mmCIF file with all atom_site columns, C-alpha atoms in Angstrom:
data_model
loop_
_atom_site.group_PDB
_atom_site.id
_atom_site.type_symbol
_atom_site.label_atom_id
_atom_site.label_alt_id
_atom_site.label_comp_id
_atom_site.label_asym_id
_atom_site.label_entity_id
_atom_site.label_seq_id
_atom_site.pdbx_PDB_ins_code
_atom_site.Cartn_x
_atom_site.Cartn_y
_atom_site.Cartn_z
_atom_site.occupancy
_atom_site.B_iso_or_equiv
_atom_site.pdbx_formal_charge
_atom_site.auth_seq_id
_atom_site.auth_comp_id
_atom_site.auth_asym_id
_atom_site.auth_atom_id
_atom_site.pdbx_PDB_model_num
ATOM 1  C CA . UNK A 1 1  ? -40.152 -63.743 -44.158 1.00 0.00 ? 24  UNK A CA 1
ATOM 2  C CA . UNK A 1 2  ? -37.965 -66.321 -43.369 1.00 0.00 ? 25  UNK A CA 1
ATOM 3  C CA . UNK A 1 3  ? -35.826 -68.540 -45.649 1.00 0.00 ? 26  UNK A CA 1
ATOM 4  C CA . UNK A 1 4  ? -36.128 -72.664 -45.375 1.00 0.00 ? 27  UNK A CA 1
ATOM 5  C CA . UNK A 1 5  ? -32.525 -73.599 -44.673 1.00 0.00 ? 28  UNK A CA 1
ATOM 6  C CA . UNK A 1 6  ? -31.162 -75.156 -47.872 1.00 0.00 ? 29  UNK A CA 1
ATOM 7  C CA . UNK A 1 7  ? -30.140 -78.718 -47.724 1.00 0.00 ? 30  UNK A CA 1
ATOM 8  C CA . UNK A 1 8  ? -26.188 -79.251 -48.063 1.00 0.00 ? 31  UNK A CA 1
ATOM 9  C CA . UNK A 1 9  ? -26.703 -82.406 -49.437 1.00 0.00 ? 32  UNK A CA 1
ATOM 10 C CA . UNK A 1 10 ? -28.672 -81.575 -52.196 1.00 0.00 ? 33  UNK A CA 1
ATOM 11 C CA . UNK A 1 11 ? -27.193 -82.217 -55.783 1.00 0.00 ? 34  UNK A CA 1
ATOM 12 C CA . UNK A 1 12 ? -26.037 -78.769 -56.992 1.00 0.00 ? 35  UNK A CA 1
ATOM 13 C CA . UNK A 1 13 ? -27.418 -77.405 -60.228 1.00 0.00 ? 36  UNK A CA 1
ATOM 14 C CA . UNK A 1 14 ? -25.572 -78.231 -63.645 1.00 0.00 ? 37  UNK A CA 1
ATOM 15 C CA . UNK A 1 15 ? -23.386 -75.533 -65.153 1.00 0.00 ? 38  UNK A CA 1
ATOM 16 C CA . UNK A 1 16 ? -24.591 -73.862 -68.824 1.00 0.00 ? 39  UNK A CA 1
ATOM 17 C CA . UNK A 1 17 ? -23.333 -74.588 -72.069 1.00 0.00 ? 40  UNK A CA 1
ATOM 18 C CA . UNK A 1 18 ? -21.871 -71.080 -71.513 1.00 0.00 ? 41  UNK A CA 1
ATOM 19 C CA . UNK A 1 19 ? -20.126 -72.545 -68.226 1.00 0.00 ? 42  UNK A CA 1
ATOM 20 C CA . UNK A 1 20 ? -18.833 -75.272 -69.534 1.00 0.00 ? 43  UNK A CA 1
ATOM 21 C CA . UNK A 1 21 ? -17.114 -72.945 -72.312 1.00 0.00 ? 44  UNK A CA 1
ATOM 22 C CA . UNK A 1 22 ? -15.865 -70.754 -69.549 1.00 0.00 ? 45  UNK A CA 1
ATOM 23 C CA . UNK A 1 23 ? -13.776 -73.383 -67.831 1.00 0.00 ? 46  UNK A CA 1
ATOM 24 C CA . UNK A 1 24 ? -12.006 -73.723 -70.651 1.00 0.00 ? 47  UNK A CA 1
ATOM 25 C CA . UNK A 1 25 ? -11.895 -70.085 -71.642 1.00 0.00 ? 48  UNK A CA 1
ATOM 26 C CA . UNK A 1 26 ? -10.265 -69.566 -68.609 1.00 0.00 ? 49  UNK A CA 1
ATOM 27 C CA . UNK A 1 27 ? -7.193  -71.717 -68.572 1.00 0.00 ? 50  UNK A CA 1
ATOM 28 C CA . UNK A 1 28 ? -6.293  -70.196 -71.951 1.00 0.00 ? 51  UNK A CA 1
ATOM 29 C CA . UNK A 1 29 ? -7.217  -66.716 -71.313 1.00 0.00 ? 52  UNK A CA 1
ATOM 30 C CA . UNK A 1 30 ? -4.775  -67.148 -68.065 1.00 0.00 ? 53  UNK A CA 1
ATOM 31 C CA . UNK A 1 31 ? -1.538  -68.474 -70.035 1.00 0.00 ? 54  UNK A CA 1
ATOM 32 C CA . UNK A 1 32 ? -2.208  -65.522 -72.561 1.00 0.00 ? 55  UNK A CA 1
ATOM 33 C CA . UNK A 1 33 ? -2.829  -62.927 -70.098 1.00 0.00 ? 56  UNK A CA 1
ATOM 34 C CA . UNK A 1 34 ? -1.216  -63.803 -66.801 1.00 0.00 ? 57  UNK A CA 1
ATOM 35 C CA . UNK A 1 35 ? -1.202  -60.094 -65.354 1.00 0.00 ? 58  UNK A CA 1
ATOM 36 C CA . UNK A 1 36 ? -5.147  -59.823 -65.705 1.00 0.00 ? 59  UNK A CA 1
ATOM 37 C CA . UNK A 1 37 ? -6.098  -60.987 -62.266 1.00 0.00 ? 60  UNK A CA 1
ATOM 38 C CA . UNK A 1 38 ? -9.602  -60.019 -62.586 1.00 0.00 ? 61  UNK A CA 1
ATOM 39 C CA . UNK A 1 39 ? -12.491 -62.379 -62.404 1.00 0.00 ? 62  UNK A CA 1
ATOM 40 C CA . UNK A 1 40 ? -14.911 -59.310 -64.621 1.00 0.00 ? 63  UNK A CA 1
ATOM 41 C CA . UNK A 1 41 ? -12.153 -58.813 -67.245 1.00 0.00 ? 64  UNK A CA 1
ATOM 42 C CA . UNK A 1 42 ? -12.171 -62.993 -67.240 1.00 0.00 ? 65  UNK A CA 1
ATOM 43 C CA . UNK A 1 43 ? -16.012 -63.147 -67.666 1.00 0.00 ? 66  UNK A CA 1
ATOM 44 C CA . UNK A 1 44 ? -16.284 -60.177 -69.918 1.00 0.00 ? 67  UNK A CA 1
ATOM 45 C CA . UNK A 1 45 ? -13.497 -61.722 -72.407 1.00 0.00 ? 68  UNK A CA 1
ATOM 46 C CA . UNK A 1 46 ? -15.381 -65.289 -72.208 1.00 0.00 ? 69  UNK A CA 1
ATOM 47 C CA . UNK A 1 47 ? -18.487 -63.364 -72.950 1.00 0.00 ? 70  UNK A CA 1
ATOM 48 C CA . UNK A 1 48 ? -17.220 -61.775 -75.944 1.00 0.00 ? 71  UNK A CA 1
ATOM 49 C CA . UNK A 1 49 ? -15.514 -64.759 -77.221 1.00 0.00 ? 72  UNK A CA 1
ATOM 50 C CA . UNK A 1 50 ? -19.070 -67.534 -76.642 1.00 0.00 ? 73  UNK A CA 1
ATOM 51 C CA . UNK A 1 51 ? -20.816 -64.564 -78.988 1.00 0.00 ? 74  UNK A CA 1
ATOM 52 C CA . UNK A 1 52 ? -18.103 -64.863 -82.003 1.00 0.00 ? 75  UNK A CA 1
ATOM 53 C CA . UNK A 1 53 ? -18.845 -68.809 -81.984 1.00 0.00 ? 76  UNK A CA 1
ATOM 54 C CA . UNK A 1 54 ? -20.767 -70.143 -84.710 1.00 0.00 ? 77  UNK A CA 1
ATOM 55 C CA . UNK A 1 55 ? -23.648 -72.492 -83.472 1.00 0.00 ? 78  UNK A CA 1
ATOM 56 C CA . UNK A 1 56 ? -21.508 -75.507 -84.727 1.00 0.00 ? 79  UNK A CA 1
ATOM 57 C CA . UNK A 1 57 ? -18.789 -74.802 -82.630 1.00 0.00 ? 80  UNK A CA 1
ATOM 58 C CA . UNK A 1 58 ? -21.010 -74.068 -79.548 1.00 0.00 ? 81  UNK A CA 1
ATOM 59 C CA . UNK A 1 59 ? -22.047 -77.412 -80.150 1.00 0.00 ? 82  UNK A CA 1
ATOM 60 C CA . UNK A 1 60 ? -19.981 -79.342 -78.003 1.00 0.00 ? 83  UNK A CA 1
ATOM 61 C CA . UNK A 1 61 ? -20.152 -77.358 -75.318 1.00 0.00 ? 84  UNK A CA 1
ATOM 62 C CA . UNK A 1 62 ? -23.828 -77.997 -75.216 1.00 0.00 ? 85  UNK A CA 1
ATOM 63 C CA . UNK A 1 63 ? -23.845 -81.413 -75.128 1.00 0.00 ? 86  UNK A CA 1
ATOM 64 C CA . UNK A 1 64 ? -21.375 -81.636 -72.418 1.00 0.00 ? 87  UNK A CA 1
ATOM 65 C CA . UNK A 1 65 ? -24.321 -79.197 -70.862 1.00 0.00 ? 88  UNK A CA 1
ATOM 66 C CA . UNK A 1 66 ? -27.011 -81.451 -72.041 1.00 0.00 ? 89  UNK A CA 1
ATOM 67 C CA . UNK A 1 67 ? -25.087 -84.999 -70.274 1.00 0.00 ? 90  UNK A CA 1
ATOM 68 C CA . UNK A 1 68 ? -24.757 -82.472 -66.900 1.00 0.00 ? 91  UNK A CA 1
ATOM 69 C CA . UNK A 1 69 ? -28.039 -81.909 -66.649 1.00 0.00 ? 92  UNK A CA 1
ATOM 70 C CA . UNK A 1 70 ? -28.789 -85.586 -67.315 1.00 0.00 ? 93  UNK A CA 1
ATOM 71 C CA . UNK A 1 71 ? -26.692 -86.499 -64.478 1.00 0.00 ? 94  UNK A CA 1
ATOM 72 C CA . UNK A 1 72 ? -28.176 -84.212 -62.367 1.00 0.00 ? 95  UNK A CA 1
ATOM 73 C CA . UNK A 1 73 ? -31.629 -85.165 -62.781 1.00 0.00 ? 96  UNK A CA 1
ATOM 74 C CA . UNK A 1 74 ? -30.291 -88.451 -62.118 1.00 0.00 ? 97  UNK A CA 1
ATOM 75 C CA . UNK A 1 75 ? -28.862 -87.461 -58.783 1.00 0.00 ? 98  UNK A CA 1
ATOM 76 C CA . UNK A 1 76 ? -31.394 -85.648 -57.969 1.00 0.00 ? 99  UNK A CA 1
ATOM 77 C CA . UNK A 1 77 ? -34.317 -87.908 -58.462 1.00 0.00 ? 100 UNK A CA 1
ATOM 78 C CA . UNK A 1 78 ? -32.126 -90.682 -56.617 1.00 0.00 ? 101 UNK A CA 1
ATOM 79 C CA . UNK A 1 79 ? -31.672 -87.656 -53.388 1.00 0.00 ? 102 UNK A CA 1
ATOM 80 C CA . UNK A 1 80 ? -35.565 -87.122 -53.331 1.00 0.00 ? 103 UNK A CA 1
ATOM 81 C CA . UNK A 1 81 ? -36.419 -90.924 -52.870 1.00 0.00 ? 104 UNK A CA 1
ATOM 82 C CA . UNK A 1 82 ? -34.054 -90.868 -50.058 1.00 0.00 ? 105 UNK A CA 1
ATOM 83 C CA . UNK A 1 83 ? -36.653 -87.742 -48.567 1.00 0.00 ? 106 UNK A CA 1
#
């Protein structure tokens, strides 16, 4: 089977609340640790730290999700009229 070309214009999917903490995760993990170069021992750090958060400090990062995904379905409803 064959795959349908994708469309490069499409809107790309919104990052995770997870994401979003990762971003940030990763500037400071960087300044702590500049010798780890690794994108795993990155992830697996970020990973470790998002499961120590309490729910109320996830919070913001899900709302920042939340407002992504609302501009995405906003984009994205906008690109399929233009189909």
């Amino acid at each position: 089977k064959k795959k349908n070309a994708a469309d490069p214009n499409q809107p790309k999917r919104p990052a995770t609340a997870f994401f979003v903490f990762l971003e940030e995760y990763r500037k400071t993990f960087k300044d702590k640790h500049p010798n780890i170069k690794g994108v795993a021992a990155v992830g697996k750090a970020g990973g470790d730290a998002w499961k120590r958060l309490t729910e109320e400090e996830k919070k913001p990062y899900h709302d920042k999700a939340a407002q992504k995904k609302a501009d995405y379905e906003k984009t994205l409803t906008e690109y399929k009229k233009k189909q």
